[in-house]
Backbone as ProteinMPNN parsed JSONL, in Angstrom:
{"seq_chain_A": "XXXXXXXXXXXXXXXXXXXXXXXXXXXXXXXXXXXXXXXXXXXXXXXXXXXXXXXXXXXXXXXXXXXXXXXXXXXXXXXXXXXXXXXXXXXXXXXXXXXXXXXXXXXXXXXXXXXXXXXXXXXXXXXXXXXXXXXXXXXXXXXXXXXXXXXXXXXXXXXXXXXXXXXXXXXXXXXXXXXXXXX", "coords_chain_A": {"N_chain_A": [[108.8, 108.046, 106.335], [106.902, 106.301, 106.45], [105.498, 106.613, 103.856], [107.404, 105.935, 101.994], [107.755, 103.455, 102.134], [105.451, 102.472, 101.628], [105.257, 102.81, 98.961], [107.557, 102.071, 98.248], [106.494, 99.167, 98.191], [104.496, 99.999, 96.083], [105.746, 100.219, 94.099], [107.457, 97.58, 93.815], [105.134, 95.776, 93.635], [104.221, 96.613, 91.02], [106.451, 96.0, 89.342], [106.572, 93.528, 89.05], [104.696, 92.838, 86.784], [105.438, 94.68, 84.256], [104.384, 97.641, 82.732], [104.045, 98.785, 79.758], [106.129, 100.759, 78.485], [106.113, 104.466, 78.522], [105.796, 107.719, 77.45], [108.865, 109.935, 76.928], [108.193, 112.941, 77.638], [105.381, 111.965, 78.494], [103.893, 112.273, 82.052], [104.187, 110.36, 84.52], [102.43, 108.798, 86.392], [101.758, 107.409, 90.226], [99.734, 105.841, 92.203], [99.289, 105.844, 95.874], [98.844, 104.488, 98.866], [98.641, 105.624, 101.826], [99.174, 104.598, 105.422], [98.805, 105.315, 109.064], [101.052, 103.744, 111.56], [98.6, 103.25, 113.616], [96.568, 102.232, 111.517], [95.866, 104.543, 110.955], [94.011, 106.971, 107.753], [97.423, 108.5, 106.314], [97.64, 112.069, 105.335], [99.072, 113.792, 105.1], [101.105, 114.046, 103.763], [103.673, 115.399, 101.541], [105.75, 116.278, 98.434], [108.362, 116.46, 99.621], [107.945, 113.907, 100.849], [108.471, 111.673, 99.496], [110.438, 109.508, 97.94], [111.445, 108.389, 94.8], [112.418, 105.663, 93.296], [114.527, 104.396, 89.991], [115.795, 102.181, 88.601], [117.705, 101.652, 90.685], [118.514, 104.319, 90.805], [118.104, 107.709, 91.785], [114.558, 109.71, 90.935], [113.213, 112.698, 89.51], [110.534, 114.318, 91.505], [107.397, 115.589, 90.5], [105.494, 116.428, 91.881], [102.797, 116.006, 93.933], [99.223, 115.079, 94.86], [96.582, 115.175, 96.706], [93.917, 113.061, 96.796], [90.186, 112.378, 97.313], [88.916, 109.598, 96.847], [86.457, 107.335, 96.417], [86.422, 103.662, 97.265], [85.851, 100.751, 95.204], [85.346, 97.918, 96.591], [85.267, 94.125, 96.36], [84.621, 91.215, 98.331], [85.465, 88.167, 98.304], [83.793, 85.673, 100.056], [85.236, 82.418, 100.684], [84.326, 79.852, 101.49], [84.475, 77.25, 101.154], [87.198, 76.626, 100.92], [88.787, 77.123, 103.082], [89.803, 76.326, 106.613], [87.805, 75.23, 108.777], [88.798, 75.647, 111.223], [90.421, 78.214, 110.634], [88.514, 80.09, 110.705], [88.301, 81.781, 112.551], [90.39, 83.341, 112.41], [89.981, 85.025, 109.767], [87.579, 86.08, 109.877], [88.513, 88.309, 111.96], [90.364, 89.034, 110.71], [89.107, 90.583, 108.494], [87.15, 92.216, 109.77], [88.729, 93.685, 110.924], [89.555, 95.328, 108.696], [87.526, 96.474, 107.31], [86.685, 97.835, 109.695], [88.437, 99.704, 109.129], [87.716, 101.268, 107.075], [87.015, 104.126, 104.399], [84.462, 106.152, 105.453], [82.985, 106.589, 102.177], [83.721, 104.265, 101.032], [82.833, 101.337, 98.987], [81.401, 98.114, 99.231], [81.241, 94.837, 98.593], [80.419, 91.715, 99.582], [80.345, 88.498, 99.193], [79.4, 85.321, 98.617], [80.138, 81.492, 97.802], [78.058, 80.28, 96.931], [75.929, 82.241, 96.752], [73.177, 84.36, 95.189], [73.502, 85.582, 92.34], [72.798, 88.052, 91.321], [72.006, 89.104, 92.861], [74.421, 90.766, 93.805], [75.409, 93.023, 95.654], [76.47, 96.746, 96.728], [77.725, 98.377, 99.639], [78.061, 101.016, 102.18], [77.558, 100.712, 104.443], [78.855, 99.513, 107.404], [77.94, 97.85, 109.767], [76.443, 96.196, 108.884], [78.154, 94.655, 106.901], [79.795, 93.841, 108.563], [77.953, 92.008, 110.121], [77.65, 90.534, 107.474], [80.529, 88.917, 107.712], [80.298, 87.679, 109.907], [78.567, 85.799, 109.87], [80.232, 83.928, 108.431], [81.867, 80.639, 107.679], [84.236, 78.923, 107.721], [84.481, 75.732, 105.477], [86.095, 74.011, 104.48], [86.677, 70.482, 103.76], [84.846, 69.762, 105.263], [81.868, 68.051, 103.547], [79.219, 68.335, 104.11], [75.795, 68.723, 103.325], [74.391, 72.139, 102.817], [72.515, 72.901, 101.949], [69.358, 72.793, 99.517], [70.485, 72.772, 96.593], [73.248, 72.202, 96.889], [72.762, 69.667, 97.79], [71.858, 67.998, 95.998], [73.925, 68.612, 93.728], [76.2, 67.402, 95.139], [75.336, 64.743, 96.324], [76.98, 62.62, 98.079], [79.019, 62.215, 96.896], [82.506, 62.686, 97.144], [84.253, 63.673, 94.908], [82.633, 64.442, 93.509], [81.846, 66.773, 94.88], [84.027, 68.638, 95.234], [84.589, 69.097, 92.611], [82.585, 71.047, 91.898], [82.521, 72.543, 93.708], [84.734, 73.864, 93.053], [84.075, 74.687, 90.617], [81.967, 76.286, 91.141], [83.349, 78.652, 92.739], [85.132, 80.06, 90.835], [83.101, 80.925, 88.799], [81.809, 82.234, 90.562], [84.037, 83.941, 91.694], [84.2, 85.524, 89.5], [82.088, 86.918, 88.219], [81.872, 88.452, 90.146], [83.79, 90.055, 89.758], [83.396, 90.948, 87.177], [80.711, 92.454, 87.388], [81.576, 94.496, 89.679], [83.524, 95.259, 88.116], [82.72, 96.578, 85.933], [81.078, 98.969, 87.517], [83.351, 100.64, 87.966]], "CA_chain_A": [[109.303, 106.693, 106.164], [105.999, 104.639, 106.025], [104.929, 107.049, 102.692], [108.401, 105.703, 101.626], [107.527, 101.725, 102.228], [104.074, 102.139, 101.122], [105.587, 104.011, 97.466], [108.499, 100.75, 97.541], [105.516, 98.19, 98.048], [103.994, 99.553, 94.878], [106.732, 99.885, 92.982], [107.648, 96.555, 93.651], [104.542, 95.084, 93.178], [104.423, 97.068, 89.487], [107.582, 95.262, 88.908], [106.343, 92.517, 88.317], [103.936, 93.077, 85.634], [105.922, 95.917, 83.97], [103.777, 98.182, 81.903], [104.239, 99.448, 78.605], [106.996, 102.352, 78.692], [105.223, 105.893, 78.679], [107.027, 108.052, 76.03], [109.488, 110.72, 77.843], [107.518, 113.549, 77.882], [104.314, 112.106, 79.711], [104.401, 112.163, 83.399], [104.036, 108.824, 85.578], [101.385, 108.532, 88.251], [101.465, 106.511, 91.182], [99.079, 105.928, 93.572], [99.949, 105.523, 96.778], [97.649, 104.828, 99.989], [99.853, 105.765, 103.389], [98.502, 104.973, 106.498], [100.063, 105.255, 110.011], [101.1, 102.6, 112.872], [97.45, 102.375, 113.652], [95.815, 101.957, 110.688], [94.383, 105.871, 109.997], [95.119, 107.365, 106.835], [97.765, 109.763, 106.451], [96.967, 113.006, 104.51], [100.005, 115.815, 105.276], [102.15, 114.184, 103.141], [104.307, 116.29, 100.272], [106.418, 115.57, 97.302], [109.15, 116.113, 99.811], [108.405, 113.03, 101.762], [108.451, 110.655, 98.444], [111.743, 109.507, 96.958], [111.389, 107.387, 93.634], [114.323, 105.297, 92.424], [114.142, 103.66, 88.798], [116.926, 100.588, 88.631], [118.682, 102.405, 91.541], [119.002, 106.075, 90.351], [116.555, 108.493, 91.893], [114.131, 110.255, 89.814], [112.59, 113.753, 90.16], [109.428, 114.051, 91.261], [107.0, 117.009, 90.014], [104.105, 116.701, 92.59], [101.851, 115.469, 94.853], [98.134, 115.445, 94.951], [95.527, 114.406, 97.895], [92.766, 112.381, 96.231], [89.522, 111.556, 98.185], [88.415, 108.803, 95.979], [85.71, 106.259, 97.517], [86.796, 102.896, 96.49], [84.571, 99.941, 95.327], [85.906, 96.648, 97.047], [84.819, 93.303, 96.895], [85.085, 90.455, 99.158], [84.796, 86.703, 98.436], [84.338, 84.745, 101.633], [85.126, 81.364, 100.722], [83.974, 78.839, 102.722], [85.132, 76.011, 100.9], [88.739, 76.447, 100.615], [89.118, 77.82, 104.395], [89.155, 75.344, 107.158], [86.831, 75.513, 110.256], [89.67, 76.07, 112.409], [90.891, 79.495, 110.165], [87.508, 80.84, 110.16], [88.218, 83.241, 113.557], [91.204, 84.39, 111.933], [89.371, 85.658, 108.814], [86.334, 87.087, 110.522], [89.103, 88.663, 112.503], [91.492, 90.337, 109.902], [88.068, 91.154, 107.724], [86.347, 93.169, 110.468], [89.814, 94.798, 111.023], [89.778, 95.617, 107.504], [85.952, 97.112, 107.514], [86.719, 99.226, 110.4], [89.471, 100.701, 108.427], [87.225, 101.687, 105.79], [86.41, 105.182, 104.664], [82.714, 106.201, 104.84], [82.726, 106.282, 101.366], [83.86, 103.24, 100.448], [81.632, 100.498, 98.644], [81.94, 96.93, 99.336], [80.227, 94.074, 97.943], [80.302, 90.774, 99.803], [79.584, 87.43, 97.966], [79.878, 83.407, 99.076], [79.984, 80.253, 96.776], [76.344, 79.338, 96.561], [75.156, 84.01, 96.643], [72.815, 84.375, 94.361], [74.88, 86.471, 91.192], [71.8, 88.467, 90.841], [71.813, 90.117, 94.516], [75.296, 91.678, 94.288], [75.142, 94.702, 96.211], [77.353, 97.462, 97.326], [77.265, 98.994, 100.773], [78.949, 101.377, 102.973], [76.555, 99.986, 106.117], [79.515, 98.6, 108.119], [77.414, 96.82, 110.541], [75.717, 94.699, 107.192], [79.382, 94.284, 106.178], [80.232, 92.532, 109.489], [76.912, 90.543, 109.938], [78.108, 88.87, 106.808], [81.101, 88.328, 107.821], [79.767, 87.205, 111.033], [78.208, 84.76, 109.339], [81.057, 83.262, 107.833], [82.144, 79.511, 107.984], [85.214, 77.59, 106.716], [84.164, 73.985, 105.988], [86.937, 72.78, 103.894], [86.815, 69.394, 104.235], [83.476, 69.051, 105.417], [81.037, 68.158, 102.611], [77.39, 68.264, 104.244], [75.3, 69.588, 102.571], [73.406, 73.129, 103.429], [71.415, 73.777, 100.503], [69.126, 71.971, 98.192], [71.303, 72.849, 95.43], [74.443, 71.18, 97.611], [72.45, 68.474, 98.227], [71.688, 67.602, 94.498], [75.35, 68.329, 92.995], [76.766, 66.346, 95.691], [75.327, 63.228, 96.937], [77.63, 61.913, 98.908], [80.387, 62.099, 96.06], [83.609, 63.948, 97.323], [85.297, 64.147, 94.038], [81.606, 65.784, 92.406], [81.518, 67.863, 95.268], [84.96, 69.148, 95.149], [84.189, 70.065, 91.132], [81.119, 71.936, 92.02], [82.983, 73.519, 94.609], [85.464, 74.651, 92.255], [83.393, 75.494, 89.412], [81.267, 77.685, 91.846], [83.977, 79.385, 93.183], [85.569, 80.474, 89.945], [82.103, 81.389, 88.214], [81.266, 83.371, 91.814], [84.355, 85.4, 91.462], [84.018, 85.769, 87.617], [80.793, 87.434, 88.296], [81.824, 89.504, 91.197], [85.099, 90.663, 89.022], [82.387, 91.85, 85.903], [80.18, 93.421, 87.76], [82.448, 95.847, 89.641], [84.594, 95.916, 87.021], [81.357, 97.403, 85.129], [80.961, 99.826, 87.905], [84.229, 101.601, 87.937]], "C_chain_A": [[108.177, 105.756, 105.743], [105.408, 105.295, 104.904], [106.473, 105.729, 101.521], [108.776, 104.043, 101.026], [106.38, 101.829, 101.791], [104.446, 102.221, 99.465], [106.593, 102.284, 97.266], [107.097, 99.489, 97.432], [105.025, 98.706, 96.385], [104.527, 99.517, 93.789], [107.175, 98.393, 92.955], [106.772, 95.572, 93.311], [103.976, 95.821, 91.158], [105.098, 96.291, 88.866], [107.813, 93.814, 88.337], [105.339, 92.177, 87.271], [104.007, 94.443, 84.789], [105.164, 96.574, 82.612], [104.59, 99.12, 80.715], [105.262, 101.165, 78.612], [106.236, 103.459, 77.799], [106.437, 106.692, 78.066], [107.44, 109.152, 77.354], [108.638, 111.924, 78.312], [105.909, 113.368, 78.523], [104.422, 111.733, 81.289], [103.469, 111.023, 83.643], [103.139, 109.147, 86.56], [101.406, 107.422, 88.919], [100.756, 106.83, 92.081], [99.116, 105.279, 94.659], [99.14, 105.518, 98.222], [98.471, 104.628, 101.137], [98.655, 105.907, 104.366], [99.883, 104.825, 107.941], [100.183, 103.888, 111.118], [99.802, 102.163, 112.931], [96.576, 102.394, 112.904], [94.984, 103.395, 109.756], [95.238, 106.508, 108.877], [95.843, 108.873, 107.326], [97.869, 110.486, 105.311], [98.118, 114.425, 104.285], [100.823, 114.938, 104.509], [102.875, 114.942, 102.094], [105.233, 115.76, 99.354], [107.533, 115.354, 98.359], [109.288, 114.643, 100.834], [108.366, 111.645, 101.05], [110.149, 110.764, 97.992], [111.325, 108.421, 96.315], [112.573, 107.306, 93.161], [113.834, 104.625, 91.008], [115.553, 102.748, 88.643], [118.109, 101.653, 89.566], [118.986, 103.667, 91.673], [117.755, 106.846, 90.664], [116.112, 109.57, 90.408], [113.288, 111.558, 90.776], [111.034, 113.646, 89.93], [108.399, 115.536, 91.242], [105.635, 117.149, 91.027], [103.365, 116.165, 93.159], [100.159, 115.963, 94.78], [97.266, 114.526, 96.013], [94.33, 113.934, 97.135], [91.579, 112.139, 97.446], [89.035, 110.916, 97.3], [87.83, 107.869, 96.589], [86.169, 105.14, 96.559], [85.666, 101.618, 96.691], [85.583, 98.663, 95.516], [84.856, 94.967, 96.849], [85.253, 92.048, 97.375], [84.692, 89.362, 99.309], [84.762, 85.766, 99.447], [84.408, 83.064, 100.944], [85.685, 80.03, 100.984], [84.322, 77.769, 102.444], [86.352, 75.818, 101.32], [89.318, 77.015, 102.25], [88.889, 76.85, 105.966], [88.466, 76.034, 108.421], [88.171, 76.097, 111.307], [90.742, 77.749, 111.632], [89.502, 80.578, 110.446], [87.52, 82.385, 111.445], [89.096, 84.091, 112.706], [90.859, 85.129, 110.82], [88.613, 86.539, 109.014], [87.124, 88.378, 111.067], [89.558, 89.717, 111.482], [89.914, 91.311, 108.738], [87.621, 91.952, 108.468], [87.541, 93.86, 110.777], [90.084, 95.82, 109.903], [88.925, 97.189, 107.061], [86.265, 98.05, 108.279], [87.954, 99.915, 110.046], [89.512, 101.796, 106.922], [87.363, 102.704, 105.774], [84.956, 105.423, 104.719], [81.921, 106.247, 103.356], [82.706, 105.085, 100.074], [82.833, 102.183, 99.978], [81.72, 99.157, 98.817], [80.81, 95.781, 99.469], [80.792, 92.585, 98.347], [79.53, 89.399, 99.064], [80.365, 86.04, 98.705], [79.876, 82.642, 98.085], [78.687, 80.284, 96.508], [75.459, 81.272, 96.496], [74.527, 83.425, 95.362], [73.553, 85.663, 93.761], [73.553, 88.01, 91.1], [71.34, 89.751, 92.637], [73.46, 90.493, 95.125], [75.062, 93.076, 94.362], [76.277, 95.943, 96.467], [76.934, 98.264, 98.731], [77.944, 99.895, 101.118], [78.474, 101.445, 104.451], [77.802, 99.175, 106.629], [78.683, 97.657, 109.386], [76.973, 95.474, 109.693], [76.805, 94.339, 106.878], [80.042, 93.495, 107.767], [79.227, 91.899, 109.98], [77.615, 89.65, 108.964], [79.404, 88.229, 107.067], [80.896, 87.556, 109.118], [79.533, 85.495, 111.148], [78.929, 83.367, 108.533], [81.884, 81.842, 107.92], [82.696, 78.685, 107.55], [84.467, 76.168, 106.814], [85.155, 73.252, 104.727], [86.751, 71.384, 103.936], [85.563, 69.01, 105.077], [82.131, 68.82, 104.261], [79.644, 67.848, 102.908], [76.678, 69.44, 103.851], [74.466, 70.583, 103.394], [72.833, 73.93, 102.825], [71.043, 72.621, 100.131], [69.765, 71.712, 96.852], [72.984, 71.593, 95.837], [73.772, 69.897, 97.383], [72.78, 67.179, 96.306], [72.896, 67.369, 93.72], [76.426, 67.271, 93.967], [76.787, 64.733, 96.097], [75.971, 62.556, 97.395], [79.147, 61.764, 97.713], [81.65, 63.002, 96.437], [84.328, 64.583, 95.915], [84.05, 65.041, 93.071], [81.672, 67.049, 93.308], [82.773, 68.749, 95.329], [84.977, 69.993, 93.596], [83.752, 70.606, 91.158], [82.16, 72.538, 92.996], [84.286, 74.563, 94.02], [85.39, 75.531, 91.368], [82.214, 77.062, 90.022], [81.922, 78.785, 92.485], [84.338, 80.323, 92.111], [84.571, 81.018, 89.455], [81.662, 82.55, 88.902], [82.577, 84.395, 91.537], [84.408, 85.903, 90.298], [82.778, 86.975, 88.022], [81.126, 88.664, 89.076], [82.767, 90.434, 90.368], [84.124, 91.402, 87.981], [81.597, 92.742, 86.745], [80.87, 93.938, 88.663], [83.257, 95.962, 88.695], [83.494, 97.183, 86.156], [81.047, 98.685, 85.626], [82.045, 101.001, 87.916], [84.451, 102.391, 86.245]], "O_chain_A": [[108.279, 104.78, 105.0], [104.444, 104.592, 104.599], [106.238, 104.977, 100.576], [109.502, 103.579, 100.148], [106.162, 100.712, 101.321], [103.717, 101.535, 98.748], [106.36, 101.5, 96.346], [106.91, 99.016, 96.311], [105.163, 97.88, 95.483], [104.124, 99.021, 92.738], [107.248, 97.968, 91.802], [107.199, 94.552, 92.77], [103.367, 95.124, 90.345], [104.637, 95.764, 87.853], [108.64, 93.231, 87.635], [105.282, 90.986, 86.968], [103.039, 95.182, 84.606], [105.35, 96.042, 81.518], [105.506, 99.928, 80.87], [104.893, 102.332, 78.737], [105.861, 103.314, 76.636], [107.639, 106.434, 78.14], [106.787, 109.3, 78.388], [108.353, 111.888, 79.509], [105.277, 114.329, 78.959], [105.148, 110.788, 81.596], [102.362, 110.794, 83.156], [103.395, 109.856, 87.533], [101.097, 106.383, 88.336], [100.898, 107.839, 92.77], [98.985, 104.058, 94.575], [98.819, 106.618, 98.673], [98.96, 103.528, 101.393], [97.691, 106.673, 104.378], [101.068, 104.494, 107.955], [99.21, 103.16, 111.314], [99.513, 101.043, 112.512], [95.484, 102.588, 113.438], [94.217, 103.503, 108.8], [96.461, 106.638, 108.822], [95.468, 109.8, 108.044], [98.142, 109.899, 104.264], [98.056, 115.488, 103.666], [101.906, 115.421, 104.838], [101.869, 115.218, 101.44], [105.525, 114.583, 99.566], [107.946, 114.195, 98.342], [110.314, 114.3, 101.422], [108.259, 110.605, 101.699], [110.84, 111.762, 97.79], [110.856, 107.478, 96.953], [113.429, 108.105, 92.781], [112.642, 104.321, 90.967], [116.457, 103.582, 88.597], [119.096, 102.229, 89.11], [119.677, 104.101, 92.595], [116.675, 106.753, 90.082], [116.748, 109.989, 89.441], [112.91, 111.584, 91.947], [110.392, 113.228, 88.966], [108.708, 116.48, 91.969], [104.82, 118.045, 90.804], [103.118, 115.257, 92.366], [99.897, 117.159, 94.652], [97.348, 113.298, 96.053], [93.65, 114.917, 96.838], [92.001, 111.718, 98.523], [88.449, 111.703, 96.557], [88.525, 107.335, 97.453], [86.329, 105.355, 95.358], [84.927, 101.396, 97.65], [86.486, 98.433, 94.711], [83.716, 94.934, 97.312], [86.311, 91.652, 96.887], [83.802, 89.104, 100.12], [85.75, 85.066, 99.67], [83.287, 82.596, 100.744], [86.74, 79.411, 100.843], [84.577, 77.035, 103.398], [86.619, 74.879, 102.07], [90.516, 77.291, 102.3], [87.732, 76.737, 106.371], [88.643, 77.17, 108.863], [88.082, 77.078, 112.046], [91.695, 78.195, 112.271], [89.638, 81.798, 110.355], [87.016, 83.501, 111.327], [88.801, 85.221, 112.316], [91.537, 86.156, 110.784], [88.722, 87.67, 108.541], [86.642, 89.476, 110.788], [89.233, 90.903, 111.425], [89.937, 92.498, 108.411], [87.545, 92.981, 107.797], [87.239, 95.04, 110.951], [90.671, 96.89, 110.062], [89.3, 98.311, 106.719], [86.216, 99.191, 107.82], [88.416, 100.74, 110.834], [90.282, 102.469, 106.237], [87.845, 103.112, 106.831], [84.257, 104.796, 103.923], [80.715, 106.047, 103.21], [82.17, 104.954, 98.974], [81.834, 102.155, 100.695], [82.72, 98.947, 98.131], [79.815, 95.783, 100.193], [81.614, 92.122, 97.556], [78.418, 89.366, 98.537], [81.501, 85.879, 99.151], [79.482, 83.28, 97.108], [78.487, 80.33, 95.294], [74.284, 81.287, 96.128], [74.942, 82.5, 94.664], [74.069, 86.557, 94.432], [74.034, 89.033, 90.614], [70.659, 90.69, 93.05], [73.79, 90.533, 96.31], [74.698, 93.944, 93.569], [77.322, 95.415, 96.088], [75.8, 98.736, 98.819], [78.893, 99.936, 100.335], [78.951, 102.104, 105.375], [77.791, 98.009, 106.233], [79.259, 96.625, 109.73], [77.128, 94.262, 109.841], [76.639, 93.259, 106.313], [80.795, 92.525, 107.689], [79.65, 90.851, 110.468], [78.064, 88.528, 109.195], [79.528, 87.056, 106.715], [81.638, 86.575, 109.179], [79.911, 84.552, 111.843], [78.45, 82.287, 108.187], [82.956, 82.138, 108.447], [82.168, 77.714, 107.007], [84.008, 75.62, 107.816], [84.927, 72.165, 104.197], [86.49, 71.451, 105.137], [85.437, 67.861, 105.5], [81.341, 69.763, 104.309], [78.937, 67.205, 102.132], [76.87, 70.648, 103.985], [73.893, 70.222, 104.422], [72.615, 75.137, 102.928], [71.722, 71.596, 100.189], [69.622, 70.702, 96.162], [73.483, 70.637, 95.243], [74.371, 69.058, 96.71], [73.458, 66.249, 95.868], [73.091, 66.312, 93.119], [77.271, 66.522, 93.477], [77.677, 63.885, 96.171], [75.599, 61.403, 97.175], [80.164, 61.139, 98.015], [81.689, 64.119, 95.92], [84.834, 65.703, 95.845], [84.273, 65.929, 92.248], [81.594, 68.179, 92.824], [82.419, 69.911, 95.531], [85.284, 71.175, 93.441], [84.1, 71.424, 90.307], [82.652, 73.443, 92.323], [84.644, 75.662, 94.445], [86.01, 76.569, 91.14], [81.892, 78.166, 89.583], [81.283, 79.79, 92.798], [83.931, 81.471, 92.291], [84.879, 82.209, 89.504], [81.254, 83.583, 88.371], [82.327, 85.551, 91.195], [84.8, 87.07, 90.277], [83.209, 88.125, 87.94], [80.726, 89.776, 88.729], [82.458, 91.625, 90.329], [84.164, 92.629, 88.058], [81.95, 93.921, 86.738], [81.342, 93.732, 87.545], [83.729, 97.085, 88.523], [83.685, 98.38, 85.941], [80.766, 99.588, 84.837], [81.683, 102.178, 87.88], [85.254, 103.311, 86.093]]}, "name": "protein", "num_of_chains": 1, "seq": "XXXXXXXXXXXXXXXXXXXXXXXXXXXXXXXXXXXXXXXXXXXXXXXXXXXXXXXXXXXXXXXXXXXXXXXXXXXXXXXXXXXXXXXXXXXXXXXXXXXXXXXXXXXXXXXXXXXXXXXXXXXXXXXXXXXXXXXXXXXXXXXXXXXXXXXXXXXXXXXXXXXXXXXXXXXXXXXXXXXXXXX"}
């Protein structure tokens, strides 16, 4: 059943950005990541515990394969757009996240103000919850905690709200190229 809801989740999220129809004769892949109640993956599954429908009408399915594939993640904490009073719940679902990793997984943490130039990848889960450790909504607070803050802001809310926008967007621009580069 939860291979079953994991398989409708991605069909449904497919569904909405419907890709280019695949001529009859090549076969369809989906990938599908099943885990159980508490979070570990599950691995015994078989073709027979998949059913695929296509606008209601099941379709046959020719096979199953177990992948171990390490995956490269990354994870923008940002601190702008998050208020002080969300910031447990983030730290929270993020270190739930982390300890759900596999050991091979890679994951590359980045803030507004990171330097672009010291994205890393890890699979050190302790370094991957220091930074989130470290992590600190301030929506709505604009004091500065950088020289660089200090300078684009000056006491202006509506410069520092631009800069806070333009650094956000540029920060995940950056983070998006370089893993994209890596895979």
């Amino acid at each position: 059943m939860l291979a079953a809801v994991a398989l409708a989740l991605a069909l449904a999220h497919a569904q909405t950005s419907p890709p280019a129809p695949a001529p009859a004769s090549d076969p369809v892949r989906i990938d599908v990541i099943a885990r159980d109640a508490q979070g570990r993956p599950v691995e015994s599954l078989t073709t027979a515990d998949f059913e695929l429908r296509e606008d209601g009408a099941p379709q046959a399915l020719t096979g199953t394969e177990l992948v171990h594939k390490p995956r490269i993640i990354g994870i923008y904490l940002d601190e702008y757009y998050v208020t002080a009073s969300r910031t447990a719940v983030v730290r929270e679902t993020l270190h739930r996240f982390i300890d759900g990793l596999a050991a091979a997984d890679q994951v590359a943490i980045l803030r507004p103000l990171d330097s672009l130039l010291k994205i890393a990848l890890t699979s050190d889960k302790a370094a991957l919850h220091r930074a989130i450790d470290a992590f600190e909504g301030r929506r709505g607070d604009y004091t500065p905690r950088t020289d660089l803050e200090r300078s684009l802001v000056a006491g202006d809310r509506t410069r520092a709200d631009a800069q806070r926008t333009q650094s956000t967007w540029s920060t995940l621009n950056a983070l998006t190229l370089h893993l994209g580069n890596l895979a």
